PDB file of N, CA and C in Angstrom:
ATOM      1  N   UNK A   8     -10.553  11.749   5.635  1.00 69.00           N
ATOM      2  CA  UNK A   8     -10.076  11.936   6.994  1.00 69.00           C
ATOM      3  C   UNK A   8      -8.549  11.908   7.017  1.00 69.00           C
ATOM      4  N   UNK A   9      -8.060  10.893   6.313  1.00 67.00           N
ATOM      5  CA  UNK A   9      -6.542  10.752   6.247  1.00 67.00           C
ATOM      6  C   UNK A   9      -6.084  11.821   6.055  1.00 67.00           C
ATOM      7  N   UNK A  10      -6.569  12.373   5.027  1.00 74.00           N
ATOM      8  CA  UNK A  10      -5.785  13.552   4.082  1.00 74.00           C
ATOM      9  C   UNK A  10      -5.727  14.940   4.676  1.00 74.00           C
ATOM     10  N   UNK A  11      -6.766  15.328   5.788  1.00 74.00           N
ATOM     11  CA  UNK A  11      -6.905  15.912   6.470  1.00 74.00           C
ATOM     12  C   UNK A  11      -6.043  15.915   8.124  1.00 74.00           C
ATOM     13  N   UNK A  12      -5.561  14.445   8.290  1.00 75.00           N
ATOM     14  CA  UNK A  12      -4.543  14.556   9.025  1.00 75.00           C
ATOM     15  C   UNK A  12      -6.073  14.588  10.652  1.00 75.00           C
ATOM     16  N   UNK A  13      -7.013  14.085  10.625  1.00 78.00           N
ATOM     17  CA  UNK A  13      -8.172  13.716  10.953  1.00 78.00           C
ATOM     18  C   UNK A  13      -8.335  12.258  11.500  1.00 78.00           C
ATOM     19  N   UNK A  14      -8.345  11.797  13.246  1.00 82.00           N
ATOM     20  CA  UNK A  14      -8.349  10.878  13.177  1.00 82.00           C
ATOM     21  C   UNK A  14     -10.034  10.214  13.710  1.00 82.00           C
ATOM     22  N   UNK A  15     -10.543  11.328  14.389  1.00 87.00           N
ATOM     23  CA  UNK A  15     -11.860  11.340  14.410  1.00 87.00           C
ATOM     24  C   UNK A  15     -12.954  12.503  14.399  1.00 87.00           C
ATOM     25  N   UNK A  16     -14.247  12.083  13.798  1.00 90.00           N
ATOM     26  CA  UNK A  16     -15.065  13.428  13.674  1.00 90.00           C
ATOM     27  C   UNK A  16     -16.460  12.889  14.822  1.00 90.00           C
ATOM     28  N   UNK A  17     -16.269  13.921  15.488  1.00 93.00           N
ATOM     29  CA  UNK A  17     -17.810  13.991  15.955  1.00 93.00           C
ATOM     30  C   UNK A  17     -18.877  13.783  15.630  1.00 93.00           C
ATOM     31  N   UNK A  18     -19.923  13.655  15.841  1.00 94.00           N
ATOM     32  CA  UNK A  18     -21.585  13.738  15.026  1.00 94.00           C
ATOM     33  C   UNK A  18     -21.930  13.865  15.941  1.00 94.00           C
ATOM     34  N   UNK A  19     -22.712  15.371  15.573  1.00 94.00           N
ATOM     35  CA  UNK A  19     -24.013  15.970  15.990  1.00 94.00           C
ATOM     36  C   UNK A  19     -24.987  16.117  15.632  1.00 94.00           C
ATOM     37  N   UNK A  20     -25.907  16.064  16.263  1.00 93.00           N
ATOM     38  CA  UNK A  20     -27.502  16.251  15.903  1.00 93.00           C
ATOM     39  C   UNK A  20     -27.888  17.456  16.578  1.00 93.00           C
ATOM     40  N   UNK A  21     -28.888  18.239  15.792  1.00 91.00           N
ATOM     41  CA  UNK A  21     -29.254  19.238  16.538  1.00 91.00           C
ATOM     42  C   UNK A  21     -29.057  20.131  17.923  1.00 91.00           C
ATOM     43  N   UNK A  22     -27.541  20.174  17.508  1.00 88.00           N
ATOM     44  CA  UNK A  22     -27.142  20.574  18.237  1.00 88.00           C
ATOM     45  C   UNK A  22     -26.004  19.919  19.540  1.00 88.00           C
ATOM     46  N   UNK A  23     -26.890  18.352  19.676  1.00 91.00           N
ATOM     47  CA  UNK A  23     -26.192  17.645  20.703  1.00 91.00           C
ATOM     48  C   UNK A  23     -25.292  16.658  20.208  1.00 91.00           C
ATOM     49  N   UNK A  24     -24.284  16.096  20.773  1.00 93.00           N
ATOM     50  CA  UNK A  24     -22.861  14.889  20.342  1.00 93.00           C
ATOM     51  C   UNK A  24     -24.110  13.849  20.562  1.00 93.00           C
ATOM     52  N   UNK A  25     -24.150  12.977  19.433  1.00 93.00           N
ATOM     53  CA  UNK A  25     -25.176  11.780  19.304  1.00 93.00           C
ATOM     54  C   UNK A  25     -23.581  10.861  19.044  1.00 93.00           C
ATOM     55  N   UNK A  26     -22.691  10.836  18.213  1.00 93.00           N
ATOM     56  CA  UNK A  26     -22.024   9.479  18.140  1.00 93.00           C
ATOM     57  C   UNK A  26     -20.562  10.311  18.298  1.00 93.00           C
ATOM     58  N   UNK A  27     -19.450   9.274  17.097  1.00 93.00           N
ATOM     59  CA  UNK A  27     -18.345   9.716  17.035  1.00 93.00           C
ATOM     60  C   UNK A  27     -17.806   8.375  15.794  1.00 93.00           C
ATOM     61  N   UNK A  28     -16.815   9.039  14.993  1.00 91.00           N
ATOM     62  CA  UNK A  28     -16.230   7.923  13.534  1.00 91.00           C
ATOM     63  C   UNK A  28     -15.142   7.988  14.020  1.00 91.00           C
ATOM     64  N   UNK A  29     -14.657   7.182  14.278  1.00 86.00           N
ATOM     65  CA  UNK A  29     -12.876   7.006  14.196  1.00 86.00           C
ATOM     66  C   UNK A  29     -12.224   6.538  12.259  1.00 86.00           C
ATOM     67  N   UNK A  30     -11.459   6.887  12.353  1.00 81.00           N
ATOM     68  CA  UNK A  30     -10.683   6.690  10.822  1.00 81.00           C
ATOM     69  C   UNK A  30     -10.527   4.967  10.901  1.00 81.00           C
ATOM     70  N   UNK A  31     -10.785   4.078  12.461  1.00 82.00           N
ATOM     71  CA  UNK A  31     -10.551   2.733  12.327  1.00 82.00           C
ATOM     72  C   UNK A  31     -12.161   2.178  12.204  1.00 82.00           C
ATOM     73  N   UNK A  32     -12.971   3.229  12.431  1.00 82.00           N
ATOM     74  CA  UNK A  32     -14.319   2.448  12.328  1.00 82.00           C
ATOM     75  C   UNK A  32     -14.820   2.397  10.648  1.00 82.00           C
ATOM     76  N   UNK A  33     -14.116   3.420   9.877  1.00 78.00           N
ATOM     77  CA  UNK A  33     -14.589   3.612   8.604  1.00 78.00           C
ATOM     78  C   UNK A  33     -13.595   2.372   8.214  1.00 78.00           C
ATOM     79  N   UNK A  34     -12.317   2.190   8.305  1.00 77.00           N
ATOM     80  CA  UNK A  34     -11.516   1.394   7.842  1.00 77.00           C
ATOM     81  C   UNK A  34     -12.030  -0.402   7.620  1.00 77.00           C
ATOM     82  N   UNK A  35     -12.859  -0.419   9.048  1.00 77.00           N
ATOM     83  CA  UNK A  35     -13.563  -1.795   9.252  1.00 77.00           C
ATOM     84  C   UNK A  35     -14.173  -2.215   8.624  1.00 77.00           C
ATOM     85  N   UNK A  36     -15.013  -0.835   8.262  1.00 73.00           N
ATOM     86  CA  UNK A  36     -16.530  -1.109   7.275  1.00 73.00           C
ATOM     87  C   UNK A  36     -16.190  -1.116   5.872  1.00 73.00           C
ATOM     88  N   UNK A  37     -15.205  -1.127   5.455  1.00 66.00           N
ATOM     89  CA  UNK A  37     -14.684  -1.307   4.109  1.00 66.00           C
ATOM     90  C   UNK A  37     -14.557  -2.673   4.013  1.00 66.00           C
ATOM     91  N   UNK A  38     -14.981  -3.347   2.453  1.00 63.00           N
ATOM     92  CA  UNK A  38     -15.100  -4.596   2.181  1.00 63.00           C
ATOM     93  C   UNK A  38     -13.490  -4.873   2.274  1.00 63.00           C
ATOM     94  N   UNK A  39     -13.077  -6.275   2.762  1.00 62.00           N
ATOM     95  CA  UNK A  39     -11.971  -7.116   2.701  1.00 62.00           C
ATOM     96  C   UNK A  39     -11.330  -6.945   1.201  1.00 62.00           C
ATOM     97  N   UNK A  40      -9.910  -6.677   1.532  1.00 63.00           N
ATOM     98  CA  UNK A  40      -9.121  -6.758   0.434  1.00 63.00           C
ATOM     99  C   UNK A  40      -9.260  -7.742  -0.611  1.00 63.00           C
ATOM    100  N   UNK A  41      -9.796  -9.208   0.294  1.00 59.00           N
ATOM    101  CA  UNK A  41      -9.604  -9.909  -0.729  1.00 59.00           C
ATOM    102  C   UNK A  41     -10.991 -10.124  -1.395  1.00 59.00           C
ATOM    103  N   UNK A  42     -12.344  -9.177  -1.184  1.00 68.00           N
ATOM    104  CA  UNK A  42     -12.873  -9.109  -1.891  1.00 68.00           C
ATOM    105  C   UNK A  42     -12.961  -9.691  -3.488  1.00 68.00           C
ATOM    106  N   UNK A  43     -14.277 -10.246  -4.121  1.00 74.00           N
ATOM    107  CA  UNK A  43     -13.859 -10.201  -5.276  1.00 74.00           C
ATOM    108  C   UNK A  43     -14.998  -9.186  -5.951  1.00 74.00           C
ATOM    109  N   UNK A  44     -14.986  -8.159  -5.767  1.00 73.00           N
ATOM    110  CA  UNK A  44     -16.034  -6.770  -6.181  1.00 73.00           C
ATOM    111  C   UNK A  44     -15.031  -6.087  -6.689  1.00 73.00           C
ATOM    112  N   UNK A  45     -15.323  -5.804  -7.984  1.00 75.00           N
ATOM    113  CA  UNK A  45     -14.463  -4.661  -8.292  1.00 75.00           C
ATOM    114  C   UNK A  45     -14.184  -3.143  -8.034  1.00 75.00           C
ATOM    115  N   UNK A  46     -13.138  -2.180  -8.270  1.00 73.00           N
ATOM    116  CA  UNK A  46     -12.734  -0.910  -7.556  1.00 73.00           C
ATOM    117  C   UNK A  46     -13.912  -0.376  -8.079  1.00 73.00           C
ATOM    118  N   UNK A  47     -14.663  -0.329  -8.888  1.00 79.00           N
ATOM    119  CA  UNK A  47     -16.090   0.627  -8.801  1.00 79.00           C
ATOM    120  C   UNK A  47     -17.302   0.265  -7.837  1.00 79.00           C
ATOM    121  N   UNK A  48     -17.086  -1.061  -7.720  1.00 77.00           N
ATOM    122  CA  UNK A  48     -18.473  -1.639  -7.459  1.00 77.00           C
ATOM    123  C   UNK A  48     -18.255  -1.271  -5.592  1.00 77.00           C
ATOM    124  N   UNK A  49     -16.567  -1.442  -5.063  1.00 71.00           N
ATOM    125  CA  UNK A  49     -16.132  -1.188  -3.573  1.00 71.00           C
ATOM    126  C   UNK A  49     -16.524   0.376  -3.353  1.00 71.00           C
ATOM    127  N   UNK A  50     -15.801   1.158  -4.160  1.00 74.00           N
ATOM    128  CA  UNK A  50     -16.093   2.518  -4.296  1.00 74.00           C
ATOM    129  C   UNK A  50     -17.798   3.001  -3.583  1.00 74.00           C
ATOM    130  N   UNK A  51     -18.285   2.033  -4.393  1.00 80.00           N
ATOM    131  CA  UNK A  51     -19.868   2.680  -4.633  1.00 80.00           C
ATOM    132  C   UNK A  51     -20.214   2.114  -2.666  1.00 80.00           C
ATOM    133  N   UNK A  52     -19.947   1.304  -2.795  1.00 76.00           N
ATOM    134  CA  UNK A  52     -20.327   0.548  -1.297  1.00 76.00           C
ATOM    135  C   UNK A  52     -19.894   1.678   0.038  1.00 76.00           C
ATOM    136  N   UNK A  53     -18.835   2.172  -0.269  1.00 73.00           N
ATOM    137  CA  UNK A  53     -17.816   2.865   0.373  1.00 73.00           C
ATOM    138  C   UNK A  53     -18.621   4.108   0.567  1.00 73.00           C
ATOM    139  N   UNK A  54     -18.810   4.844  -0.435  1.00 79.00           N
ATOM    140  CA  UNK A  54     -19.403   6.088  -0.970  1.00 79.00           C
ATOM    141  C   UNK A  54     -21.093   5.968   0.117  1.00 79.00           C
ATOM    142  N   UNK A  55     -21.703   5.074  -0.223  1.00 81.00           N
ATOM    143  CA  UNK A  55     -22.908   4.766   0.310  1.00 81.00           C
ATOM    144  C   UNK A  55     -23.063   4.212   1.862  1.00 81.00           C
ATOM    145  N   UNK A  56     -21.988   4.469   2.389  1.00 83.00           N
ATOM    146  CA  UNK A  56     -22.034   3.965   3.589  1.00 83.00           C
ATOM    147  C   UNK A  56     -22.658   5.095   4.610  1.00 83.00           C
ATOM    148  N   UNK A  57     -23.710   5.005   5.617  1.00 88.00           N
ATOM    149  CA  UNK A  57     -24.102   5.820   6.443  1.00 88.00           C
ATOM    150  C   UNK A  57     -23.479   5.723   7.908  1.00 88.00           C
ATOM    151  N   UNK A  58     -23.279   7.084   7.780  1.00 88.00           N
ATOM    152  CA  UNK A  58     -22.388   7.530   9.368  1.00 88.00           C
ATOM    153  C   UNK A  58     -23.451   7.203  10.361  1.00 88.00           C
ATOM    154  N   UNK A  59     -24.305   6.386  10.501  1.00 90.00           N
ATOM    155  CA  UNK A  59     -25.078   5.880  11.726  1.00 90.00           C
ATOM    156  C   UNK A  59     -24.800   4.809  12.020  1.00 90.00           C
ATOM    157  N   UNK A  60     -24.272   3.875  10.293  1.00 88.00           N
ATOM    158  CA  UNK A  60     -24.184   2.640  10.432  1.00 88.00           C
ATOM    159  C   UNK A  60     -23.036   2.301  11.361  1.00 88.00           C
ATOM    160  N   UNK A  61     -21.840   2.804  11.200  1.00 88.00           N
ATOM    161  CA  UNK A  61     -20.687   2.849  11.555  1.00 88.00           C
ATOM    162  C   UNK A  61     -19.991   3.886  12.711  1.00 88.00           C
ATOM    163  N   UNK A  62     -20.819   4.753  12.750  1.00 90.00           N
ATOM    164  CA  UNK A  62     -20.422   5.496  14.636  1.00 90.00           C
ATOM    165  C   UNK A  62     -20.516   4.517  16.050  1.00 90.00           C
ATOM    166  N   UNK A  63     -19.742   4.977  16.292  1.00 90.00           N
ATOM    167  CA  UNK A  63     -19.980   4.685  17.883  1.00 90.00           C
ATOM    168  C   UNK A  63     -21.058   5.658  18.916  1.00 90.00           C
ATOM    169  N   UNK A  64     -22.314   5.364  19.054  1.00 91.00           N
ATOM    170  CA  UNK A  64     -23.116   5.840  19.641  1.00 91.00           C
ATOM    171  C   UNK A  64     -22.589   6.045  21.235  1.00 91.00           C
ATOM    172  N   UNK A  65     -21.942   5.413  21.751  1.00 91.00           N
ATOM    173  CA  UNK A  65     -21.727   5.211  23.238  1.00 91.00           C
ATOM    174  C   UNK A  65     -20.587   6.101  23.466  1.00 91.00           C
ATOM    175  N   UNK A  66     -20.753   7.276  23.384  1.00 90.00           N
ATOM    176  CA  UNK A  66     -19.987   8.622  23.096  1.00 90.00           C
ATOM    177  C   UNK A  66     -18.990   9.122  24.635  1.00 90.00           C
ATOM    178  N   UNK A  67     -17.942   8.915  25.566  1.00 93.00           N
ATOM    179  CA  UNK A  67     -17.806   9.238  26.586  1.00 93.00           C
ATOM    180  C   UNK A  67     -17.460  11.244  26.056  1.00 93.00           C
ATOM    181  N   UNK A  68     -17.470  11.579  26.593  1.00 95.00           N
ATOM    182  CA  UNK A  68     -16.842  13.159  26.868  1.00 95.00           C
ATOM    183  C   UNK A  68     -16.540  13.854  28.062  1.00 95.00           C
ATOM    184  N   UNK A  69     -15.985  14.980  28.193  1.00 97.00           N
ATOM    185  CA  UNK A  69     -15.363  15.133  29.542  1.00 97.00           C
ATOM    186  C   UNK A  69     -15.631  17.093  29.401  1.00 97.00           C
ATOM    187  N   UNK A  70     -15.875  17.576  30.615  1.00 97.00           N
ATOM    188  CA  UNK A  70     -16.371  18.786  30.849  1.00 97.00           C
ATOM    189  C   UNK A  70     -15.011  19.770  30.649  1.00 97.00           C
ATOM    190  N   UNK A  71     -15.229  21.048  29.947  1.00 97.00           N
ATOM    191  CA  UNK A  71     -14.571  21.836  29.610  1.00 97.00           C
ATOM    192  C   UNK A  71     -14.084  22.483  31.344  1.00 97.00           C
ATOM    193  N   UNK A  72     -14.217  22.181  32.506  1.00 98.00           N
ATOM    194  CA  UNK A  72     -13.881  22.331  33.672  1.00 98.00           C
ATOM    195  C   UNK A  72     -12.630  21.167  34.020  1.00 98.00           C
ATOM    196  N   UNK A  73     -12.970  20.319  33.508  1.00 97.00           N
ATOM    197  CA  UNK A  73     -11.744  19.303  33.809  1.00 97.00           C
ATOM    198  C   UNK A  73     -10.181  18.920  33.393  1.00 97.00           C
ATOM    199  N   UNK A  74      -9.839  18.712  34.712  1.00 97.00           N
ATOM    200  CA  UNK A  74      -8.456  18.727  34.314  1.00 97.00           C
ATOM    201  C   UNK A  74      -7.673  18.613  32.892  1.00 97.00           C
ATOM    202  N   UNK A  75      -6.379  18.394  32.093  1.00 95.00           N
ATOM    203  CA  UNK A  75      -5.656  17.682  31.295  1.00 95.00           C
ATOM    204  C   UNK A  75      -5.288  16.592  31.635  1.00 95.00           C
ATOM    205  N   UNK A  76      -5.275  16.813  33.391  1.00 95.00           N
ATOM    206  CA  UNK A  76      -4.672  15.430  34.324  1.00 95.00           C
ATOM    207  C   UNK A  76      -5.877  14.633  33.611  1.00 95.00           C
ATOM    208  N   UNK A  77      -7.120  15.129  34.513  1.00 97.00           N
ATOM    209  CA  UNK A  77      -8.756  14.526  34.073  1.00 97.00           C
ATOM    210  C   UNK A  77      -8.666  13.627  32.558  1.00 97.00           C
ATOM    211  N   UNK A  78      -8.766  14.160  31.821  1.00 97.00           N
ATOM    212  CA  UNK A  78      -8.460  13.792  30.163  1.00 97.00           C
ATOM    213  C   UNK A  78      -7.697  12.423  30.113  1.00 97.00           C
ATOM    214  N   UNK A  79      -6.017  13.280  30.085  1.00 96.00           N
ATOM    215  CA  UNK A  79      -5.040  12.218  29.942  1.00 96.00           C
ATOM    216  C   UNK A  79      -5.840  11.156  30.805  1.00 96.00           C
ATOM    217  N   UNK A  80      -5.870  11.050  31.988  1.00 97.00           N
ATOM    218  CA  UNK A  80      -6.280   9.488  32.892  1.00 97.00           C
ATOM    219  C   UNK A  80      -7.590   8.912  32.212  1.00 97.00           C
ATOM    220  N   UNK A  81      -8.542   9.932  31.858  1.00 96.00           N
ATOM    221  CA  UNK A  81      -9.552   8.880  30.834  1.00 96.00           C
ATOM    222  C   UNK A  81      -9.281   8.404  29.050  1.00 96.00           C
ATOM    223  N   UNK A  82      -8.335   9.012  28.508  1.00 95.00           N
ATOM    224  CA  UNK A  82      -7.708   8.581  27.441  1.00 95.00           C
ATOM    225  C   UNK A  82      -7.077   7.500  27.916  1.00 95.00           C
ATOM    226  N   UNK A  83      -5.730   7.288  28.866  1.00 96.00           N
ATOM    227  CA  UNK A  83      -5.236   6.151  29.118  1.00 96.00           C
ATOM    228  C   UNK A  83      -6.814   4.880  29.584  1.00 96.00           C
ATOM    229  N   UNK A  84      -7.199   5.089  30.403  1.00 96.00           N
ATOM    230  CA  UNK A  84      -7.982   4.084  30.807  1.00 96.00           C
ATOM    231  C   UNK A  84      -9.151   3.181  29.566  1.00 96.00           C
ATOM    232  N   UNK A  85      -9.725   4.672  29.025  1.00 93.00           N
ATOM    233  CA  UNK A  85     -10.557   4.486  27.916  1.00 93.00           C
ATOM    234  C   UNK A  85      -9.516   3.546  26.703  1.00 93.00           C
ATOM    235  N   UNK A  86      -8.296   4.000  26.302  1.00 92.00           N
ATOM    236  CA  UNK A  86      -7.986   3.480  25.063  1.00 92.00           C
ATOM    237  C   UNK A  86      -8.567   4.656  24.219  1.00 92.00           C
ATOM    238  N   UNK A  87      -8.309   5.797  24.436  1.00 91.00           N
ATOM    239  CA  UNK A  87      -8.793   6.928  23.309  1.00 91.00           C
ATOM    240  C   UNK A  87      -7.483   7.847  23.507  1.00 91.00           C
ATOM    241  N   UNK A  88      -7.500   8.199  21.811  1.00 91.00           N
ATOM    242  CA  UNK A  88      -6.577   8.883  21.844  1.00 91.00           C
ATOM    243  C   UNK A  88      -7.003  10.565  21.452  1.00 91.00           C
ATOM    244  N   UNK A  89      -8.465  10.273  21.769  1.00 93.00           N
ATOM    245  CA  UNK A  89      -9.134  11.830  21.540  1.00 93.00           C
ATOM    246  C   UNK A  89     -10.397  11.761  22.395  1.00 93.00           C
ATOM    247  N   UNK A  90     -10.858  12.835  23.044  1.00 95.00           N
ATOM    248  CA  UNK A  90     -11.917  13.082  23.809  1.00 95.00           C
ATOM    249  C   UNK A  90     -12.757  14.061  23.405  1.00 95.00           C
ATOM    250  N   UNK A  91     -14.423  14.261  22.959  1.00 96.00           N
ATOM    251  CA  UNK A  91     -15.274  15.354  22.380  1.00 96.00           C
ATOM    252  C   UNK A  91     -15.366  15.780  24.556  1.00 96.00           C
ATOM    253  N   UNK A  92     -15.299  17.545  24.362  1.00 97.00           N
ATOM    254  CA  UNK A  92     -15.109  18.250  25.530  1.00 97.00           C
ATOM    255  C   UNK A  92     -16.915  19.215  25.049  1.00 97.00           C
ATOM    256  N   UNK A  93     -17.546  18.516  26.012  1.00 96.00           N
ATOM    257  CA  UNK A  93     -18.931  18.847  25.782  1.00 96.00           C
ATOM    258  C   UNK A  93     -19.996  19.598  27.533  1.00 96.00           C
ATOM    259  N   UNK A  94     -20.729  20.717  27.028  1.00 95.00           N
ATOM    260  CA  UNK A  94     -21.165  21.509  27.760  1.00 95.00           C
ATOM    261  C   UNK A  94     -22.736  21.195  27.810  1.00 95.00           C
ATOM    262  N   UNK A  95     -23.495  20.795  28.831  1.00 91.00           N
ATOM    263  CA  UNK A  95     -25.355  20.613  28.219  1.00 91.00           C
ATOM    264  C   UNK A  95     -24.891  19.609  27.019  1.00 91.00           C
ATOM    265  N   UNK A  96     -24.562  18.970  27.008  1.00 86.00           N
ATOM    266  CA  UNK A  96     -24.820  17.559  26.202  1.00 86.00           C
ATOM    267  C   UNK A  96     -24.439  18.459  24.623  1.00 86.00           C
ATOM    268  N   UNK A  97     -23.473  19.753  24.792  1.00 92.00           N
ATOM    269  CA  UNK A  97     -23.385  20.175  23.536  1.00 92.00           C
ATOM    270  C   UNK A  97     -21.776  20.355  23.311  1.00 92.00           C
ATOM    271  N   UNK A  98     -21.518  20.087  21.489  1.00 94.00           N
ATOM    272  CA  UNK A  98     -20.265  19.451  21.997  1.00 94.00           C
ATOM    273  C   UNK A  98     -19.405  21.044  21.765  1.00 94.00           C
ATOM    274  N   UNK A  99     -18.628  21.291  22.054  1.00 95.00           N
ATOM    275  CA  UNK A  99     -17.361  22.329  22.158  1.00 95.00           C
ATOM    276  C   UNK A  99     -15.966  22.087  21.446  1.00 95.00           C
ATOM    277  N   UNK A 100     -15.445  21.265  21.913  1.00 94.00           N
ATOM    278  CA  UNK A 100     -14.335  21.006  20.989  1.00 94.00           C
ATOM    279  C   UNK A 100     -13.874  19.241  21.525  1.00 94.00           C
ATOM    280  N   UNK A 101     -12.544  19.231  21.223  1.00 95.00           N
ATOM    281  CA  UNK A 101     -12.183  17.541  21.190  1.00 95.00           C
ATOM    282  C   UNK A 101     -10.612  18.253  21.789  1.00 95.00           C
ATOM    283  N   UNK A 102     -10.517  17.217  23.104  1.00 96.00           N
ATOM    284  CA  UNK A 102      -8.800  17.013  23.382  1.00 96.00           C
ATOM    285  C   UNK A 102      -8.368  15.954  23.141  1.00 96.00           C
ATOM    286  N   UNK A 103      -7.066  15.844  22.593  1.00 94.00           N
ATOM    287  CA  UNK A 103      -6.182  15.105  21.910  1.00 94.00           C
ATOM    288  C   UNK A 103      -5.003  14.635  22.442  1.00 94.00           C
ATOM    289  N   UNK A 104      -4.131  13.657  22.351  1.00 94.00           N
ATOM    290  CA  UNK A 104      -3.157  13.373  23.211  1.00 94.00           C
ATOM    291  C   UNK A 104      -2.148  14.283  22.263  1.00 94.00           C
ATOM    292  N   UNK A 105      -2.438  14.679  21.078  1.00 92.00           N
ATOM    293  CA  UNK A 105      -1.157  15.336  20.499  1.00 92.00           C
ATOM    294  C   UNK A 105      -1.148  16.924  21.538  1.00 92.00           C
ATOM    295  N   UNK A 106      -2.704  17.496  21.592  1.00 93.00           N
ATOM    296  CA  UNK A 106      -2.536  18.733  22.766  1.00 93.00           C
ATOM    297  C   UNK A 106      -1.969  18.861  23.482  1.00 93.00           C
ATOM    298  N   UNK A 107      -2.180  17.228  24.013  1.00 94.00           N
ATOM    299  CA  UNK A 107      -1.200  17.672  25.532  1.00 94.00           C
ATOM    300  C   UNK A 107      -0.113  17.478  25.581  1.00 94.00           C
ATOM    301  N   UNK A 108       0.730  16.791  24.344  1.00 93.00           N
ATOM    302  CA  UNK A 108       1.611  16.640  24.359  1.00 93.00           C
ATOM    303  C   UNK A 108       2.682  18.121  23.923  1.00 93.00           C
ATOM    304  N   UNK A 109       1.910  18.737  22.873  1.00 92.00           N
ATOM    305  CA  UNK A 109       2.169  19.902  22.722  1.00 92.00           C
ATOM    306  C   UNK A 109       2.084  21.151  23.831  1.00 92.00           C
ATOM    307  N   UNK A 110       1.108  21.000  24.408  1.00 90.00           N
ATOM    308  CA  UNK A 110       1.132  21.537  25.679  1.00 90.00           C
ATOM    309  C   UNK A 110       2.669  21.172  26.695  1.00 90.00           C
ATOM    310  N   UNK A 111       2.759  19.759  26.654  1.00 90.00           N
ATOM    311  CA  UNK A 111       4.073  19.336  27.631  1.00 90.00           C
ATOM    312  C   UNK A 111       5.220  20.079  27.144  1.00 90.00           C
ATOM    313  N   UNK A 112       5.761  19.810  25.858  1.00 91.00           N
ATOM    314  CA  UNK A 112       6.639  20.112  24.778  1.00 91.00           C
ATOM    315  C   UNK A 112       6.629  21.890  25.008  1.00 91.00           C
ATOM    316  N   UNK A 113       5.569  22.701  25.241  1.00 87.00           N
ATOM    317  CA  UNK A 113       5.272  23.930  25.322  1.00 87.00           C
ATOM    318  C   UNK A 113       5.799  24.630  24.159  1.00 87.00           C
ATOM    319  N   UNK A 114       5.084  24.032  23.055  1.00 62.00           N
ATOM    320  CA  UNK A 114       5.014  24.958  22.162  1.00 62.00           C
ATOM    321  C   UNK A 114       3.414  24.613  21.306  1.00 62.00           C
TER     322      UNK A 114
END
């Protein structure tokens, strides 16, 4: 996700937004630094981790009809710095505070 410059991915199921990973929910689920497991044995833990275990099921999203005003005021309120923009419970794309900021910036 990092490397990709990725701070969250969606999950869908057949079609519909069932959860959402933030780059801080994977970060959590990683064993403690001060672990005493070694870099293969963390690796493997890491590697084996399921995106059900660690999504956020309680998914808000906001209608491809709604404002940026709309957005921005549920990003501020929510504490999100990204929103999945979903149609019939199907998802479409994600707004971002960098959008709108780029949007402000107008370029």
């Amino acid at each position: 996700m990092a490397d990709n410059k990725v701070r969250r991915l969606p999950i869908v199921e057949n079609g519909k937004l069932v959860g959402i990973v933030s780059l801080n929910d994977v970060l959590e689920a990683k064993p403690s630094a001060a672990s005493s497991l070694s870099v293969w044995e963390l690796n493997y833990l890491v590697a084996n981790l399921k995106i059900k275990d660690i999504m956020c099921a309680n998914v808000f999203s906001i209608s491809p009809d709604a404002t940026v005003g709309e957005a921005a005021k549920m990003m501020l309120e929510k504490k999100f710095s990204g929103i999945p923009v979903t149609e019939n419970d199907k998802l479409i794309g994600i707004i971002t505070e960098s959008d709108i900021f780029r949007m402000l910036a107008g370029s």
